[in-house]
PDB file of C-alpha atoms in Angstrom:
ATOM      1  CA  TYR A   1      86.174   5.095 -36.742  1.00  0.00           C
ATOM      2  CA  THR A   2      83.706   5.859 -34.718  1.00  0.00           C
ATOM      3  CA  LYS A   3      83.129   3.469 -31.948  1.00  0.00           C
ATOM      4  CA  GLU A   4      80.090   1.320 -33.947  1.00  0.00           C
ATOM      5  CA  ARG A   5      82.120   1.425 -36.819  1.00  0.00           C
ATOM      6  CA  THR A   6      85.426   0.012 -34.819  1.00  0.00           C
ATOM      7  CA  ALA A   7      83.222  -3.035 -33.013  1.00  0.00           C
ATOM      8  CA  ALA A   8      81.471  -3.964 -36.923  1.00  0.00           C
ATOM      9  CA  PHE A   9      84.959  -3.610 -38.328  1.00  0.00           C
ATOM     10  CA  TYR A  10      86.736  -6.896 -36.139  1.00  0.00           C
ATOM     11  CA  GLU A  11      83.776  -8.309 -36.201  1.00  0.00           C
ATOM     12  CA  GLU A  12      84.086  -8.816 -40.087  1.00  0.00           C
ATOM     13  CA  LEU A  13      87.828  -9.161 -39.956  1.00  0.00           C
ATOM     14  CA  LEU A  14      87.326 -12.222 -37.689  1.00  0.00           C
ATOM     15  CA  ALA A  15      84.921 -13.712 -40.024  1.00  0.00           C
ATOM     16  CA  ARG A  16      86.764 -13.244 -43.257  1.00  0.00           C
ATOM     17  CA  THR A  17      90.142 -14.791 -41.255  1.00  0.00           C
ATOM     18  CA  ARG A  18      88.308 -17.881 -40.219  1.00  0.00           C
ATOM     19  CA  ALA A  19      86.878 -18.561 -43.308  1.00  0.00           C
ATOM     20  CA  LEU A  20      89.820 -18.190 -45.698  1.00  0.00           C
ATOM     21  CA  PRO A  21      91.556 -21.625 -46.320  1.00  0.00           C
ATOM     22  CA  GLY A  22      93.837 -23.013 -44.512  1.00  0.00           C
ATOM     23  CA  VAL A  23      93.227 -21.358 -41.507  1.00  0.00           C
ATOM     24  CA  LYS A  24      91.897 -23.288 -38.935  1.00  0.00           C
ATOM     25  CA  PHE A  25      91.815 -20.647 -35.441  1.00  0.00           C
ATOM     26  CA  ALA A  26      92.059 -17.002 -35.568  1.00  0.00           C
ATOM     27  CA  SER A  27      91.257 -14.170 -32.976  1.00  0.00           C
ATOM     28  CA  LEU A  28      91.583 -11.267 -31.664  1.00  0.00           C
ATOM     29  CA  ALA A  29      93.307 -10.048 -28.324  1.00  0.00           C
ATOM     30  CA  THR A  30      95.198  -6.509 -27.385  1.00  0.00           C
ATOM     31  CA  ASP A  31      98.325  -7.644 -26.980  1.00  0.00           C
ATOM     32  CA  THR A  32     100.796 -10.715 -28.445  1.00  0.00           C
ATOM     33  CA  PRO A  33     102.921 -13.202 -26.470  1.00  0.00           C
ATOM     34  CA  VAL A  34     106.012 -13.199 -25.874  1.00  0.00           C
ATOM     35  CA  SER A  35     106.605  -9.519 -26.978  1.00  0.00           C
ATOM     36  CA  GLY A  36     108.061  -7.578 -24.041  1.00  0.00           C
ATOM     37  CA  GLY A  37     105.273  -5.866 -22.337  1.00  0.00           C
ATOM     38  CA  TRP A  38     102.176  -6.592 -20.785  1.00  0.00           C
ATOM     39  CA  ASP A  39      98.870  -4.615 -19.324  1.00  0.00           C
ATOM     40  CA  GLN A  40      98.712  -5.194 -15.526  1.00  0.00           C
ATOM     41  CA  ILE A  41      95.156  -4.166 -13.586  1.00  0.00           C
ATOM     42  CA  ARG A  42      94.689  -3.871  -9.928  1.00  0.00           C
ATOM     43  CA  ILE A  43      92.194  -6.383  -8.967  1.00  0.00           C
ATOM     44  CA  VAL A  44      89.591  -7.863  -6.467  1.00  0.00           C
ATOM     45  CA  VAL A  45      88.441 -11.081  -5.500  1.00  0.00           C
ATOM     46  CA  GLU A  46      85.084 -11.770  -4.096  1.00  0.00           C
ATOM     47  CA  GLY A  47      85.821 -13.506  -0.283  1.00  0.00           C
ATOM     48  CA  TYR A  48      89.415 -12.973  -0.286  1.00  0.00           C
ATOM     49  CA  THR A  49      91.136 -10.665   2.349  1.00  0.00           C
ATOM     50  CA  PRO A  50      94.718  -9.494   1.265  1.00  0.00           C
ATOM     51  CA  ARG A  51      97.727 -10.095   3.049  1.00  0.00           C
ATOM     52  CA  GLU A  52      99.008  -6.873   4.489  1.00  0.00           C
ATOM     53  CA  GLY A  53     101.352  -5.411   1.871  1.00  0.00           C
ATOM     54  CA  GLU A  54     100.141  -7.684  -0.335  1.00  0.00           C
ATOM     55  CA  ARG A  55      99.503  -6.127  -4.538  1.00  0.00           C
ATOM     56  CA  MET A  56      96.734  -7.428  -5.949  1.00  0.00           C
ATOM     57  CA  THR A  57      97.262  -6.967  -9.634  1.00  0.00           C
ATOM     58  CA  ALA A  58      97.551  -9.273 -12.661  1.00  0.00           C
ATOM     59  CA  ASP A  59      98.406  -8.884 -15.921  1.00  0.00           C
ATOM     60  CA  PHE A  60      94.935  -8.923 -17.910  1.00  0.00           C
ATOM     61  CA  THR A  61      94.792  -9.463 -22.148  1.00  0.00           C
ATOM     62  CA  PHE A  62      90.641  -8.495 -24.210  1.00  0.00           C
ATOM     63  CA  VAL A  63      90.778 -11.565 -26.262  1.00  0.00           C
ATOM     64  CA  SER A  64      88.082 -13.036 -28.405  1.00  0.00           C
ATOM     65  CA  SER A  65      86.351 -16.707 -28.653  1.00  0.00           C
ATOM     66  CA  ASP A  66      89.027 -18.589 -29.960  1.00  0.00           C
ATOM     67  CA  TYR A  67      92.323 -17.332 -28.812  1.00  0.00           C
ATOM     68  CA  PHE A  68      93.448 -20.144 -26.314  1.00  0.00           C
ATOM     69  CA  LYS A  69      92.733 -22.417 -28.977  1.00  0.00           C
ATOM     70  CA  SER A  70      94.775 -20.358 -31.540  1.00  0.00           C
ATOM     71  CA  LEU A  71      97.494 -20.596 -29.307  1.00  0.00           C
ATOM     72  CA  GLU A  72      96.872 -23.833 -27.886  1.00  0.00           C
ATOM     73  CA  ILE A  73      96.571 -22.924 -24.433  1.00  0.00           C
ATOM     74  CA  PRO A  74      94.582 -25.861 -22.875  1.00  0.00           C
ATOM     75  CA  LEU A  75      91.381 -25.267 -21.353  1.00  0.00           C
ATOM     76  CA  VAL A  76      91.836 -27.275 -18.300  1.00  0.00           C
ATOM     77  CA  ALA A  77      87.680 -25.611 -16.416  1.00  0.00           C
ATOM     78  CA  GLY A  78      84.839 -24.502 -17.934  1.00  0.00           C
ATOM     79  CA  ARG A  79      84.435 -23.005 -20.699  1.00  0.00           C
ATOM     80  CA  ASP A  80      85.844 -20.494 -23.546  1.00  0.00           C
ATOM     81  CA  PHE A  81      84.184 -17.285 -24.879  1.00  0.00           C
ATOM     82  CA  ASP A  82      81.351 -17.667 -27.161  1.00  0.00           C
ATOM     83  CA  ASP A  83      78.458 -15.180 -27.984  1.00  0.00           C
ATOM     84  CA  ARG A  84      76.250 -15.502 -24.842  1.00  0.00           C
ATOM     85  CA  ASP A  85      79.152 -12.953 -23.873  1.00  0.00           C
ATOM     86  CA  ARG A  86      78.087 -10.265 -25.288  1.00  0.00           C
ATOM     87  CA  ILE A  87      77.397  -6.655 -23.708  1.00  0.00           C
ATOM     88  CA  GLY A  88      74.850  -5.936 -21.466  1.00  0.00           C
ATOM     89  CA  ALA A  89      74.493  -9.940 -20.538  1.00  0.00           C
ATOM     90  CA  PRO A  90      76.294 -11.206 -17.073  1.00  0.00           C
ATOM     91  CA  LYS A  91      80.259  -9.988 -16.876  1.00  0.00           C
ATOM     92  CA  VAL A  92      82.410 -13.129 -17.203  1.00  0.00           C
ATOM     93  CA  VAL A  93      86.465 -13.871 -17.042  1.00  0.00           C
ATOM     94  CA  VAL A  94      88.838 -16.587 -17.943  1.00  0.00           C
ATOM     95  CA  VAL A  95      91.728 -17.032 -15.511  1.00  0.00           C
ATOM     96  CA  ASN A  96      95.172 -19.208 -15.637  1.00  0.00           C
ATOM     97  CA  GLU A  97      95.780 -21.864 -13.069  1.00  0.00           C
ATOM     98  CA  LYS A  98      98.423 -19.315 -10.917  1.00  0.00           C
ATOM     99  CA  THR A  99      94.926 -16.993 -10.966  1.00  0.00           C
ATOM    100  CA  ALA A 100      92.989 -19.679  -9.138  1.00  0.00           C
ATOM    101  CA  LYS A 101      94.876 -20.981  -6.975  1.00  0.00           C
ATOM    102  CA  HIS A 102      96.470 -18.202  -4.869  1.00  0.00           C
ATOM    103  CA  TYR A 103      93.158 -16.351  -4.389  1.00  0.00           C
ATOM    104  CA  PHE A 104      91.090 -19.861  -4.645  1.00  0.00           C
ATOM    105  CA  GLY A 105      93.840 -21.990  -3.836  1.00  0.00           C
ATOM    106  CA  THR A 106      92.491 -24.503  -6.405  1.00  0.00           C
ATOM    107  CA  THR A 107      91.516 -24.583  -9.572  1.00  0.00           C
ATOM    108  CA  ASP A 108      88.058 -25.506  -8.515  1.00  0.00           C
ATOM    109  CA  VAL A 109      86.707 -21.558  -9.392  1.00  0.00           C
ATOM    110  CA  ILE A 110      84.393 -22.031 -11.597  1.00  0.00           C
ATOM    111  CA  GLY A 111      81.490 -19.741 -10.812  1.00  0.00           C
ATOM    112  CA  LYS A 112      83.394 -17.006  -8.178  1.00  0.00           C
ATOM    113  CA  ARG A 113      83.660 -13.712  -8.844  1.00  0.00           C
ATOM    114  CA  ILE A 114      86.561 -11.187  -9.329  1.00  0.00           C
ATOM    115  CA  GLY A 115      86.508  -7.503  -9.912  1.00  0.00           C
ATOM    116  CA  LEU A 116      89.031  -5.136 -12.425  1.00  0.00           C
ATOM    117  CA  GLU A 117      90.019  -2.253 -10.116  1.00  0.00           C
ATOM    118  CA  ASP A 118      86.758  -2.141  -7.302  1.00  0.00           C
ATOM    119  CA  VAL A 119      84.229  -4.790  -7.904  1.00  0.00           C
ATOM    120  CA  PRO A 120      83.954  -8.197  -7.871  1.00  0.00           C
ATOM    121  CA  ASP A 121      81.680  -8.044 -10.737  1.00  0.00           C
ATOM    122  CA  ARG A 122      82.779 -10.496 -13.961  1.00  0.00           C
ATOM    123  CA  THR A 123      82.265 -14.680 -12.936  1.00  0.00           C
ATOM    124  CA  ILE A 124      84.713 -16.651 -13.565  1.00  0.00           C
ATOM    125  CA  VAL A 125      83.511 -19.322 -16.156  1.00  0.00           C
ATOM    126  CA  GLY A 126      86.769 -21.218 -16.934  1.00  0.00           C
ATOM    127  CA  VAL A 127      90.759 -21.853 -16.021  1.00  0.00           C
ATOM    128  CA  VAL A 128      93.820 -22.382 -18.683  1.00  0.00           C
ATOM    129  CA  LYS A 129      96.794 -23.295 -18.823  1.00  0.00           C
ATOM    130  CA  ASP A 130     100.259 -21.414 -17.227  1.00  0.00           C
ATOM    131  CA  ALA A 131     101.538 -19.720 -20.329  1.00  0.00           C
ATOM    132  CA  VAL A 132     104.699 -16.867 -20.423  1.00  0.00           C
ATOM    133  CA  TYR A 133     103.474 -13.755 -22.296  1.00  0.00           C
ATOM    134  CA  ILE A 134     106.612 -11.057 -21.858  1.00  0.00           C
ATOM    135  CA  ASN A 135     109.354 -12.889 -22.038  1.00  0.00           C
ATOM    136  CA  LEU A 136     110.890 -16.674 -21.778  1.00  0.00           C
ATOM    137  CA  ARG A 137     112.772 -15.601 -19.076  1.00  0.00           C
ATOM    138  CA  GLN A 138     109.773 -15.224 -16.705  1.00  0.00           C
ATOM    139  CA  ASN A 139     108.280 -16.816 -14.348  1.00  0.00           C
ATOM    140  CA  THR A 140     104.295 -17.424 -14.585  1.00  0.00           C
ATOM    141  CA  ARG A 141     102.763 -14.776 -13.421  1.00  0.00           C
ATOM    142  CA  ARG A 142      98.880 -14.204 -12.791  1.00  0.00           C
ATOM    143  CA  HIS A 143      97.213 -14.150 -15.547  1.00  0.00           C
ATOM    144  CA  ILE A 144      93.374 -12.781 -15.811  1.00  0.00           C
ATOM    145  CA  TYR A 145      91.670 -12.902 -19.784  1.00  0.00           C
ATOM    146  CA  VAL A 146      88.573 -10.139 -20.164  1.00  0.00           C
ATOM    147  CA  PRO A 147      85.837 -10.957 -23.275  1.00  0.00           C
ATOM    148  CA  ILE A 148      86.706  -8.284 -26.367  1.00  0.00           C
ATOM    149  CA  THR A 149      82.734  -8.397 -26.707  1.00  0.00           C
ATOM    150  CA  GLN A 150      82.033  -6.893 -23.674  1.00  0.00           C
ATOM    151  CA  GLU A 151      83.945  -3.866 -24.523  1.00  0.00           C
ATOM    152  CA  SER A 152      82.860  -0.678 -25.661  1.00  0.00           C
ATOM    153  CA  GLN A 153      85.237   0.461 -27.330  1.00  0.00           C
ATOM    154  CA  LEU A 154      88.957  -1.697 -27.633  1.00  0.00           C
ATOM    155  CA  THR A 155      91.727  -0.011 -30.325  1.00  0.00           C
ATOM    156  CA  GLY A 156      94.538  -1.724 -31.896  1.00  0.00           C
ATOM    157  CA  LEU A 157      93.565  -5.544 -31.889  1.00  0.00           C
ATOM    158  CA  ALA A 158      96.195  -8.164 -33.495  1.00  0.00           C
ATOM    159  CA  LEU A 159      95.065 -10.404 -35.070  1.00  0.00           C
ATOM    160  CA  HIS A 160      96.364 -13.946 -34.005  1.00  0.00           C
ATOM    161  CA  ILE A 161      95.860 -17.176 -36.333  1.00  0.00           C
ATOM    162  CA  LYS A 162      96.691 -20.721 -36.537  1.00  0.00           C
ATOM    163  CA  THR A 163      97.196 -22.703 -40.268  1.00  0.00           C
ATOM    164  CA  SER A 164      97.092 -25.899 -41.280  1.00  0.00           C
ATOM    165  CA  GLY A 165      99.424 -24.526 -43.609  1.00  0.00           C
ATOM    166  CA  GLU A 166     101.940 -21.874 -44.649  1.00  0.00           C
ATOM    167  CA  PRO A 167     101.286 -18.622 -42.941  1.00  0.00           C
ATOM    168  CA  GLN A 168     103.090 -16.810 -45.500  1.00  0.00           C
ATOM    169  CA  ALA A 169     100.109 -17.492 -47.943  1.00  0.00           C
ATOM    170  CA  VAL A 170      97.653 -16.818 -45.382  1.00  0.00           C
ATOM    171  CA  ALA A 171      98.549 -13.552 -44.871  1.00  0.00           C
ATOM    172  CA  GLU A 172      98.426 -12.791 -48.667  1.00  0.00           C
ATOM    173  CA  GLN A 173      95.274 -14.185 -48.820  1.00  0.00           C
ATOM    174  CA  LEU A 174      94.116 -11.633 -45.463  1.00  0.00           C
ATOM    175  CA  ARG A 175      95.846  -8.556 -46.984  1.00  0.00           C
ATOM    176  CA  ALA A 176      93.934  -8.857 -49.839  1.00  0.00           C
ATOM    177  CA  GLU A 177      90.807  -9.248 -47.580  1.00  0.00           C
ATOM    178  CA  LEU A 178      92.100  -6.181 -45.747  1.00  0.00           C
ATOM    179  CA  LYS A 179      92.556  -4.716 -48.901  1.00  0.00           C
ATOM    180  CA  THR A 180      89.042  -5.012 -50.368  1.00  0.00           C
ATOM    181  CA  MET A 181      87.451  -4.198 -46.689  1.00  0.00           C
ATOM    182  CA  ASP A 182      88.907  -1.016 -46.038  1.00  0.00           C
ATOM    183  CA  PRO A 183      91.606   0.290 -49.045  1.00  0.00           C
ATOM    184  CA  HIS A 184      93.511   2.349 -46.887  1.00  0.00           C
ATOM    185  CA  LEU A 185      94.277  -0.085 -43.661  1.00  0.00           C
ATOM    186  CA  PRO A 186      98.007  -1.329 -43.549  1.00  0.00           C
ATOM    187  CA  LEU A 187      98.271  -5.407 -42.570  1.00  0.00           C
ATOM    188  CA  TYR A 188     101.351  -4.883 -40.640  1.00  0.00           C
ATOM    189  CA  ASN A 189     103.961  -7.010 -38.504  1.00  0.00           C
ATOM    190  CA  ILE A 190     103.400 -10.086 -39.818  1.00  0.00           C
ATOM    191  CA  LYS A 191     105.125 -12.852 -38.395  1.00  0.00           C
ATOM    192  CA  THR A 192     105.141 -16.524 -36.733  1.00  0.00           C
ATOM    193  CA  LEU A 193     104.803 -16.982 -33.383  1.00  0.00           C
ATOM    194  CA  GLY A 194     108.788 -19.160 -33.726  1.00  0.00           C
ATOM    195  CA  THR A 195     109.589 -16.066 -35.249  1.00  0.00           C
ATOM    196  CA  GLU A 196     108.700 -14.099 -32.457  1.00  0.00           C
ATOM    197  CA  ILE A 197     110.486 -16.097 -29.416  1.00  0.00           C
ATOM    198  CA  ASP A 198     113.957 -16.152 -32.039  1.00  0.00           C
ATOM    199  CA  GLU A 199     113.454 -12.478 -31.717  1.00  0.00           C
ATOM    200  CA  SER A 200     112.781 -12.517 -28.005  1.00  0.00           C
ATOM    201  CA  LEU A 201     116.325 -14.752 -27.486  1.00  0.00           C
ATOM    202  CA  VAL A 202     118.687 -12.162 -29.337  1.00  0.00           C
ATOM    203  CA  GLN A 203     120.628 -11.338 -26.379  1.00  0.00           C
ATOM    204  CA  GLU A 204     120.556 -15.505 -24.934  1.00  0.00           C
ATOM    205  CA  ARG A 205     122.446 -15.970 -28.537  1.00  0.00           C
ATOM    206  CA  LEU A 206     124.852 -13.157 -28.414  1.00  0.00           C
ATOM    207  CA  VAL A 207     125.836 -14.576 -25.212  1.00  0.00           C
ATOM    208  CA  THR A 208     126.322 -17.925 -26.848  1.00  0.00           C
ATOM    209  CA  TRP A 209     127.662 -16.742 -29.608  1.00  0.00           C
ATOM    210  CA  LEU A 210     130.657 -14.467 -27.836  1.00  0.00           C
ATOM    211  CA  SER A 211     131.135 -17.482 -25.185  1.00  0.00           C
ATOM    212  CA  ALA A 212     131.631 -20.092 -27.812  1.00  0.00           C
ATOM    213  CA  ALA A 213     134.242 -17.061 -29.781  1.00  0.00           C
ATOM    214  CA  PHE A 214     136.321 -16.673 -26.921  1.00  0.00           C
ATOM    215  CA  GLY A 215     136.062 -20.074 -25.970  1.00  0.00           C
ATOM    216  CA  VAL A 216     137.963 -21.053 -29.234  1.00  0.00           C
TER     217      VAL A 216
END
């Protein structure tokens, strides 16, 4: 896939998914929650002077519009990403509450600027509630969300879908749509968020089972 074909593919996939019966919200992202890993990047915050030895880093995810609705992460200020956020338009980000409070002391940060790596060139347009991503043992961490529509090339995106009915039925419809778009691409690793959470708790459940067995 060329860069242009990749972008067109994901745009069409998202449109087809949102049109499926039973789909309330659909979005794309570079990572899935409670999956055991996450990307982290160096950041710079306009007007913030780091303390001695402070690591200026945050978790970050490239996401499409409706990502927060798909995962029921409440927006507490500002807006979600939308059609305005394209390549060539002013760069924007959404941050979680922990990021806002750490660097600005408040969640009233709409219009403040933050950057990935070296230049604070992205305007904060939204603040969302904190959420646990790596696993359920982790405390909440600073998190920054970047719109995929402002990136020139992204591959291997995960599709997030909130359904009003049976998820497996939607998955079968989606499999047919994908086959129409490109019969050589597989749809794989389909699971509900509940299943993802269950799999992340295997260690705790094993300890519980062993404790109960020894107790008996």
